CSV table of C-alpha atoms in Angstrom, one decimal:
chain,number,residue,atom,x,y,z
A,24,MET,CA,-171.9,66.9,159.2
A,25,SER,CA,-175.4,64.9,157.9
A,26,GLU,CA,-175.8,64.9,154.6
A,27,SER,CA,-179.0,67.5,155.2
A,28,SER,CA,-176.8,69.9,157.0
A,29,LYS,CA,-174.4,70.2,153.9
A,30,PRO,CA,-174.4,73.7,152.6
A,31,HIS,CA,-176.1,73.1,148.7
A,32,PRO,CA,-173.3,73.9,145.6
A,33,LEU,CA,-176.2,76.2,144.8
A,34,ASP,CA,-176.2,78.4,148.1
A,35,ARG,CA,-172.3,78.0,148.1
A,36,VAL,CA,-172.4,79.9,144.5
A,37,ASN,CA,-175.0,82.5,145.6
A,38,GLU,CA,-172.7,83.4,149.1
A,39,ALA,CA,-170.5,84.0,146.4
A,40,ALA,CA,-171.8,86.3,144.6
A,41,ALA,CA,-173.3,88.0,147.2
A,42,THR,CA,-170.5,88.8,149.0
A,43,ALA,CA,-168.0,89.5,145.7
A,44,PRO,CA,-166.9,93.1,145.1
A,45,ASP,CA,-169.5,94.4,142.0
A,46,ALA,CA,-166.6,94.9,140.2
A,47,HIS,CA,-166.1,91.0,139.5
A,48,ARG,CA,-169.5,89.4,141.1
A,49,GLU,CA,-170.0,87.6,138.1
A,50,LEU,CA,-166.8,86.3,137.4
A,51,LEU,CA,-166.7,85.3,141.2
A,52,ARG,CA,-170.1,83.8,141.1
A,53,LEU,CA,-168.9,81.7,137.9
A,54,LEU,CA,-165.7,80.2,139.6
A,55,ALA,CA,-168.1,79.1,142.7
A,56,VAL,CA,-170.0,77.2,140.1
A,57,VAL,CA,-166.9,75.7,138.6
A,58,ASP,CA,-165.5,74.9,142.5
A,59,ALA,CA,-168.7,73.3,143.1
A,60,PHE,CA,-169.1,70.8,140.6
A,61,ARG,CA,-165.6,68.6,142.9
A,62,GLY,CA,-166.0,67.4,145.9
A,63,GLU,CA,-169.4,64.9,147.8
A,64,GLN,CA,-171.9,66.8,146.5
A,65,GLY,CA,-170.1,67.8,143.4
A,66,CYS,CA,-170.3,66.2,139.6
A,67,ALA,CA,-168.7,62.4,139.3
A,68,TRP,CA,-168.4,63.2,135.6
A,69,TYR,CA,-166.7,66.6,136.0
A,70,GLU,CA,-164.2,64.7,138.7
A,71,GLU,CA,-162.8,61.7,136.1
A,72,GLN,CA,-162.0,63.9,134.0
A,73,THR,CA,-158.3,65.1,132.6
A,74,HIS,CA,-156.7,67.7,130.0
A,75,HIS,CA,-156.7,65.0,127.6
A,76,SER,CA,-160.4,63.4,127.7
A,77,LEU,CA,-161.6,67.7,127.3
A,78,VAL,CA,-159.3,68.2,124.2
A,79,PRO,CA,-162.5,67.6,121.9
A,80,TYR,CA,-164.6,70.4,123.9
A,81,LEU,CA,-162.0,72.3,123.5
A,82,GLN,CA,-162.0,72.2,120.5
A,83,GLU,CA,-165.5,72.1,119.7
A,84,GLU,CA,-166.3,75.3,121.5
A,85,SER,CA,-163.2,77.1,119.9
A,86,ALA,CA,-164.7,76.1,116.7
A,87,GLU,CA,-167.9,77.6,117.3
A,88,LEU,CA,-166.5,81.0,119.0
A,89,ILE,CA,-164.6,81.5,115.5
A,90,ASP,CA,-168.1,80.4,114.1
A,91,ALA,CA,-169.9,83.4,115.6
A,92,ILE,CA,-167.1,85.4,115.3
A,93,GLU,CA,-167.3,85.6,111.6
A,94,SER,CA,-171.1,84.8,111.4
A,95,GLY,CA,-173.0,85.5,114.5
A,96,THR,CA,-174.1,87.9,116.7
A,97,ALA,CA,-172.6,89.5,119.2
A,98,SER,CA,-174.9,87.3,121.2
A,99,ASP,CA,-173.7,84.6,120.1
A,100,ILE,CA,-169.8,85.8,120.6
A,101,ARG,CA,-170.5,86.4,124.3
A,102,GLU,CA,-172.1,82.9,124.4
A,103,GLU,CA,-169.2,81.2,122.8
A,104,LEU,CA,-166.8,83.1,124.9
A,105,GLY,CA,-167.9,82.0,127.8
A,106,ASP,CA,-168.3,78.3,127.2
A,107,VAL,CA,-164.2,78.9,126.3
A,108,LEU,CA,-163.8,81.0,129.6
A,109,PHE,CA,-165.6,77.4,130.8
A,110,GLN,CA,-162.8,75.3,129.4
A,111,VAL,CA,-159.8,77.3,130.9
A,112,LEU,CA,-161.5,77.6,134.3
A,113,PHE,CA,-162.0,73.8,133.7
A,114,HIS,CA,-158.6,72.6,132.8
A,115,ALA,CA,-156.6,75.2,135.3
A,116,ASP,CA,-159.8,73.7,138.5
A,117,ILE,CA,-158.3,70.2,137.6
A,118,ALA,CA,-155.3,70.5,136.7
A,119,ALA,CA,-153.0,68.8,139.7
A,120,ASP,CA,-149.5,71.0,139.8
A,121,PHE,CA,-150.9,74.6,139.1
A,122,ASP,CA,-153.8,76.4,139.8
A,123,LEU,CA,-155.7,79.8,137.8
A,124,GLU,CA,-153.9,82.0,139.7
A,125,ASP,CA,-150.4,80.7,138.3
A,126,VAL,CA,-152.3,80.4,135.1
A,127,ALA,CA,-153.1,84.3,135.3
A,128,ARG,CA,-150.0,85.2,136.5
A,129,ASP,CA,-148.1,83.4,133.8
A,130,GLN,CA,-149.8,85.3,131.1
A,131,ALA,CA,-149.9,88.7,133.1
A,132,ASP,CA,-145.8,88.6,133.0
A,133,LYS,CA,-146.0,87.0,129.7
A,134,LEU,CA,-148.0,90.3,128.2
A,135,LEU,CA,-145.8,92.4,130.3
A,136,ARG,CA,-142.6,91.2,129.2
A,137,ARG,CA,-144.0,91.1,125.3
A,138,ASN,CA,-145.5,94.6,125.5
A,139,PRO,CA,-142.2,97.2,126.1
A,140,HIS,CA,-144.5,99.2,123.5
A,141,VAL,CA,-146.7,99.6,126.5
A,142,PHE,CA,-145.1,98.9,130.1
A,143,GLY,CA,-141.3,99.7,129.3
A,144,PRO,CA,-139.6,102.7,130.3
A,145,THR,CA,-139.9,104.0,126.5
A,146,PRO,CA,-143.9,104.1,125.4
A,147,THR,CA,-144.4,104.4,121.9
A,148,ARG,CA,-147.9,103.6,119.5
A,149,ASP,CA,-145.6,103.9,116.3
A,150,ILE,CA,-146.3,100.8,114.7
A,151,ASP,CA,-142.7,99.4,112.9
A,152,GLU,CA,-141.9,100.4,116.5
A,153,ILE,CA,-144.1,98.2,118.2
A,154,ILE,CA,-143.1,95.2,116.0
A,155,ARG,CA,-139.9,95.5,115.9
A,156,LEU,CA,-140.3,95.4,119.9
A,157,TRP,CA,-142.3,92.7,120.1
A,158,HIS,CA,-139.7,90.1,117.8
A,159,GLU,CA,-136.9,91.8,119.9
A,160,ALA,CA,-139.1,90.1,123.2
A,161,LYS,CA,-139.8,87.2,121.6
A,162,ALA,CA,-136.5,86.4,120.5
A,163,VAL,CA,-135.3,86.4,124.0
A,164,GLU,CA,-137.7,84.1,125.1
A,165,LYS,CA,-136.7,81.7,122.0
A,166,ALA,CA,-132.9,81.9,123.0
A,167,ASN,CA,-132.7,78.5,123.9
A,168,ARG,CA,-134.8,77.1,121.1
A,169,THR,CA,-132.5,74.5,118.5
A,170,SER,CA,-135.7,74.7,116.2
A,171,VAL,CA,-137.9,77.0,114.0
A,172,LEU,CA,-140.2,75.0,114.9
A,173,ASP,CA,-140.1,74.3,118.4
A,174,GLY,CA,-143.4,76.1,119.8
A,175,VAL,CA,-145.5,75.3,116.5
A,176,ALA,CA,-149.0,73.7,118.1
A,177,PHE,CA,-148.9,70.7,115.8
A,178,GLY,CA,-152.1,70.1,117.4
A,179,MET,CA,-153.9,72.7,115.3
A,180,PRO,CA,-156.3,72.1,112.5
A,181,ALA,CA,-154.4,70.4,109.6
A,182,LEU,CA,-154.5,73.8,107.2
A,183,ALA,CA,-153.6,76.3,109.6
A,184,LEU,CA,-150.9,74.1,110.5
A,185,ALA,CA,-149.3,73.4,107.3
A,186,GLN,CA,-149.5,77.3,106.6
A,187,LYS,CA,-147.7,77.5,109.6
A,188,VAL,CA,-145.0,74.9,109.2
A,189,LEU,CA,-144.7,76.4,105.8
A,190,GLY,CA,-143.8,80.4,107.3
A,191,LYS,CA,-141.3,78.0,109.4
A,192,ALA,CA,-139.7,76.0,107.0
A,193,ALA,CA,-138.6,78.8,104.6
A,194,ALA,CA,-136.5,80.8,106.7
A,195,VAL,CA,-134.2,77.2,106.9
A,196,PRO,CA,-134.8,77.3,103.9
A,197,VAL,CA,-137.1,74.2,103.1
A,198,THR,CA,-139.7,75.2,100.5
A,199,VAL,CA,-142.6,73.2,98.9
A,200,THR,CA,-143.8,73.8,94.9
A,201,PRO,CA,-146.7,76.2,95.0
A,202,ALA,CA,-149.9,74.4,93.4
A,203,THR,CA,-150.5,76.7,89.7
A,204,LEU,CA,-153.5,78.7,90.9
A,205,GLU,CA,-155.9,80.7,87.9
A,206,SER,CA,-156.8,83.7,90.7
A,207,ALA,CA,-154.6,85.1,93.6
A,208,ASP,CA,-157.9,86.3,95.4
A,209,THR,CA,-160.0,84.7,97.9
A,210,ASP,CA,-162.9,83.1,96.3
A,211,ALA,CA,-160.9,81.8,93.7
A,212,ILE,CA,-158.7,80.0,96.6
A,213,GLY,CA,-161.3,79.1,98.5
A,214,ASP,CA,-162.7,77.0,95.9
A,215,ALA,CA,-159.9,75.8,95.1
A,216,LEU,CA,-159.9,74.1,98.1
A,217,LEU,CA,-163.2,73.0,98.2
A,218,ALA,CA,-162.8,70.8,94.7
A,219,LEU,CA,-159.6,69.7,96.5
A,220,ALA,CA,-161.6,69.1,99.6
A,221,ALA,CA,-164.9,66.9,97.3
A,222,ALA,CA,-161.8,65.1,95.5
A,223,VAL,CA,-160.2,64.3,99.1
A,224,HIS,CA,-164.0,62.7,99.8
A,225,GLU,CA,-165.0,61.3,97.0
A,226,ALA,CA,-161.8,59.5,97.2
A,227,GLY,CA,-162.5,58.4,100.5
A,228,VAL,CA,-160.1,59.7,102.0
A,229,ASP,CA,-159.5,61.4,105.5
A,230,ALA,CA,-158.4,64.9,104.2
A,231,GLU,CA,-157.2,66.7,107.7
A,232,ALA,CA,-155.0,63.7,108.3
A,233,ALA,CA,-153.4,63.2,104.7
A,234,LEU,CA,-152.7,66.9,105.2
A,235,ARG,CA,-151.0,66.6,108.9
A,236,ASP,CA,-149.5,63.8,108.0
A,237,ALA,CA,-148.0,65.9,104.8
A,238,THR,CA,-147.2,68.8,107.0
A,239,ARG,CA,-145.1,66.5,109.3
A,240,ARG,CA,-143.2,65.1,107.0
A,241,LEU,CA,-142.0,68.8,106.0
A,242,ALA,CA,-141.3,69.1,109.4
A,243,GLU,CA,-139.0,66.4,109.3
A,244,ARG,CA,-137.2,67.5,106.6
A,245,VAL,CA,-137.0,70.8,108.2
A,246,ARG,CA,-135.0,69.6,111.1
A,247,ALA,CA,-133.0,67.6,109.0
A,248,ALA,CA,-131.6,70.8,106.9
A,249,GLU,CA,-131.0,72.3,110.3
A,250,LYS,CA,-129.0,69.1,111.7
A,251,ILE,CA,-126.9,69.5,108.7
A,252,ARG,CA,-126.4,73.4,108.8
A,253,GLU,CA,-125.5,72.9,112.3
A,254,ALA,CA,-122.9,70.2,111.3
A,255,THR,CA,-121.8,71.9,108.4
A,256,THR,CA,-121.3,75.3,110.5
A,257,ASN,CA,-119.6,73.5,113.6
A,258,SER,CA,-117.1,71.7,110.6
A,259,GLU,CA,-116.3,75.5,109.3
A,260,LEU,CA,-115.8,76.7,112.5
A,261,ASP,CA,-113.4,73.7,113.6
A,262,GLU,CA,-111.6,74.5,110.6
A,263,ASN,CA,-111.1,78.7,111.8
């Protein structure tokens, strides 16, 4: 087929939209747009990307969505949701071992499994019961985990990561002595964090990297404590 006789990428997108059912017309049009980035008439830059190379874009788009939710308009949120959705479709499209159907299937299965209060044999709208059932479902999934830190995404922003690991560490227990605060209200804590960030900036230190390193050291303490606890438990079992 000559170059001139090949369907133009835009024609392919328009055809997909024209033949799609009304309920999902725009979603299917977006999928056709993503698909058109690949192939002879597609985008060379797009085809060179990997999951790793796209990480900065995913981080940026996620941050912009959060910003829109916190201080933007409904239109801003709508736009940023679209950018995040494109990142999901982009990753699914370039993957070698799975596709969007696999992603959707796994997520649907997970939601069905983790929400027995909606999809189980005895639905309930009681909040306490919902939380109990959710924890039970999560416990089944975590049965093969060997550490409270398994499943923690260490690539998340440093402050969020620190709070996550601190919460997990408390169950071991491994503790960190908290700083003394003049007040525990949100404004005072925000001001204290901002003042600390200013001091770190003045010192020429990367605050994100410093906190991430400290959190990883805490994680090492947690894993070491877990090993000691496991060894002690095994020793007691042997004695009995």
